[in-house]
Coordinates of C-alpha atoms in Angstrom, one line a residue:
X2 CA -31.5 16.8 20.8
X3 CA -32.9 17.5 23.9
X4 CA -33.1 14.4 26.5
X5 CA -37.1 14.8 26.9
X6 CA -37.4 14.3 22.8
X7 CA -35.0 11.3 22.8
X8 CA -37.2 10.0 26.0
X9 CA -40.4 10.3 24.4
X10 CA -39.0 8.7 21.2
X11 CA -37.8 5.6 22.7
X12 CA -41.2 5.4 25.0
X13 CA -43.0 5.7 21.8
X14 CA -41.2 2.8 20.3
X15 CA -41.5 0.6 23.4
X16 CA -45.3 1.5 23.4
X17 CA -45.3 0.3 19.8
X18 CA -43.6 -3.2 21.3
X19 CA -45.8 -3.6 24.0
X20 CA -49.0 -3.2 22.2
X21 CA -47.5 -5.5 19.2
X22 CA -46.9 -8.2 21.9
X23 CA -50.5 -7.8 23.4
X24 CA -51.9 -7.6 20.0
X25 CA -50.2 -11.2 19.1
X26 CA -50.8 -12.4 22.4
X27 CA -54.6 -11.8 21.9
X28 CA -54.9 -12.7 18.0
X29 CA -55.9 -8.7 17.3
X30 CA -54.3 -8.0 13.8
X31 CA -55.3 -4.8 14.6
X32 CA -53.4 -3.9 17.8
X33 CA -50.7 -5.9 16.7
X34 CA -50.6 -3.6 13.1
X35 CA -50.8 -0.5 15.4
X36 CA -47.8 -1.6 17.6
X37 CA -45.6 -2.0 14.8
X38 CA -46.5 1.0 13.3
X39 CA -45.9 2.9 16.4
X40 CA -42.3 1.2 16.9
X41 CA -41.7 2.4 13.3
X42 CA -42.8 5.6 14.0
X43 CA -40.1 6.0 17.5
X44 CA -37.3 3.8 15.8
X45 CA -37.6 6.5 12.6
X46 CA -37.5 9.3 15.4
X47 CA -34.5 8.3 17.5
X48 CA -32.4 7.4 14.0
X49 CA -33.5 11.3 12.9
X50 CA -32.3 12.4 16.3
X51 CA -29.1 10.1 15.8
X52 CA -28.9 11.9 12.0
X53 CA -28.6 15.6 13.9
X54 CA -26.6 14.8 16.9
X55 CA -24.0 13.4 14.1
X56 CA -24.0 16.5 12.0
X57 CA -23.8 18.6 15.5
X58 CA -20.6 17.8 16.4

């Protein structure tokens, strides 16, 4: 896995923190839903990523 991808994937997932955070913060159950979707979505990535650098080697 290339350093850009595994970069992107943990951005993803601090995106996904930051806009759960703002969406508490604020009382928006709908920015706070999206940010924990999104931190799903880049924790899921980098474990894939983690999956085939394991089988790599």
């Amino acid at each position: 896995m290339s350093i850009g991808k595994k970069i992107a994937h943990k951005a993803e997932a601090a995106k996904g923190a930051a806009k759960k955070l703002v969406g508490r913060g604020t009382g928006n159950t709908r920015l706070r839903t999206e940010g924990r979707t999104d931190q799903a979505k880049g924790d899921t990535k980098q474990a894939g990523a983690k999956m085939k650098d394991a089988f790599k080697h």
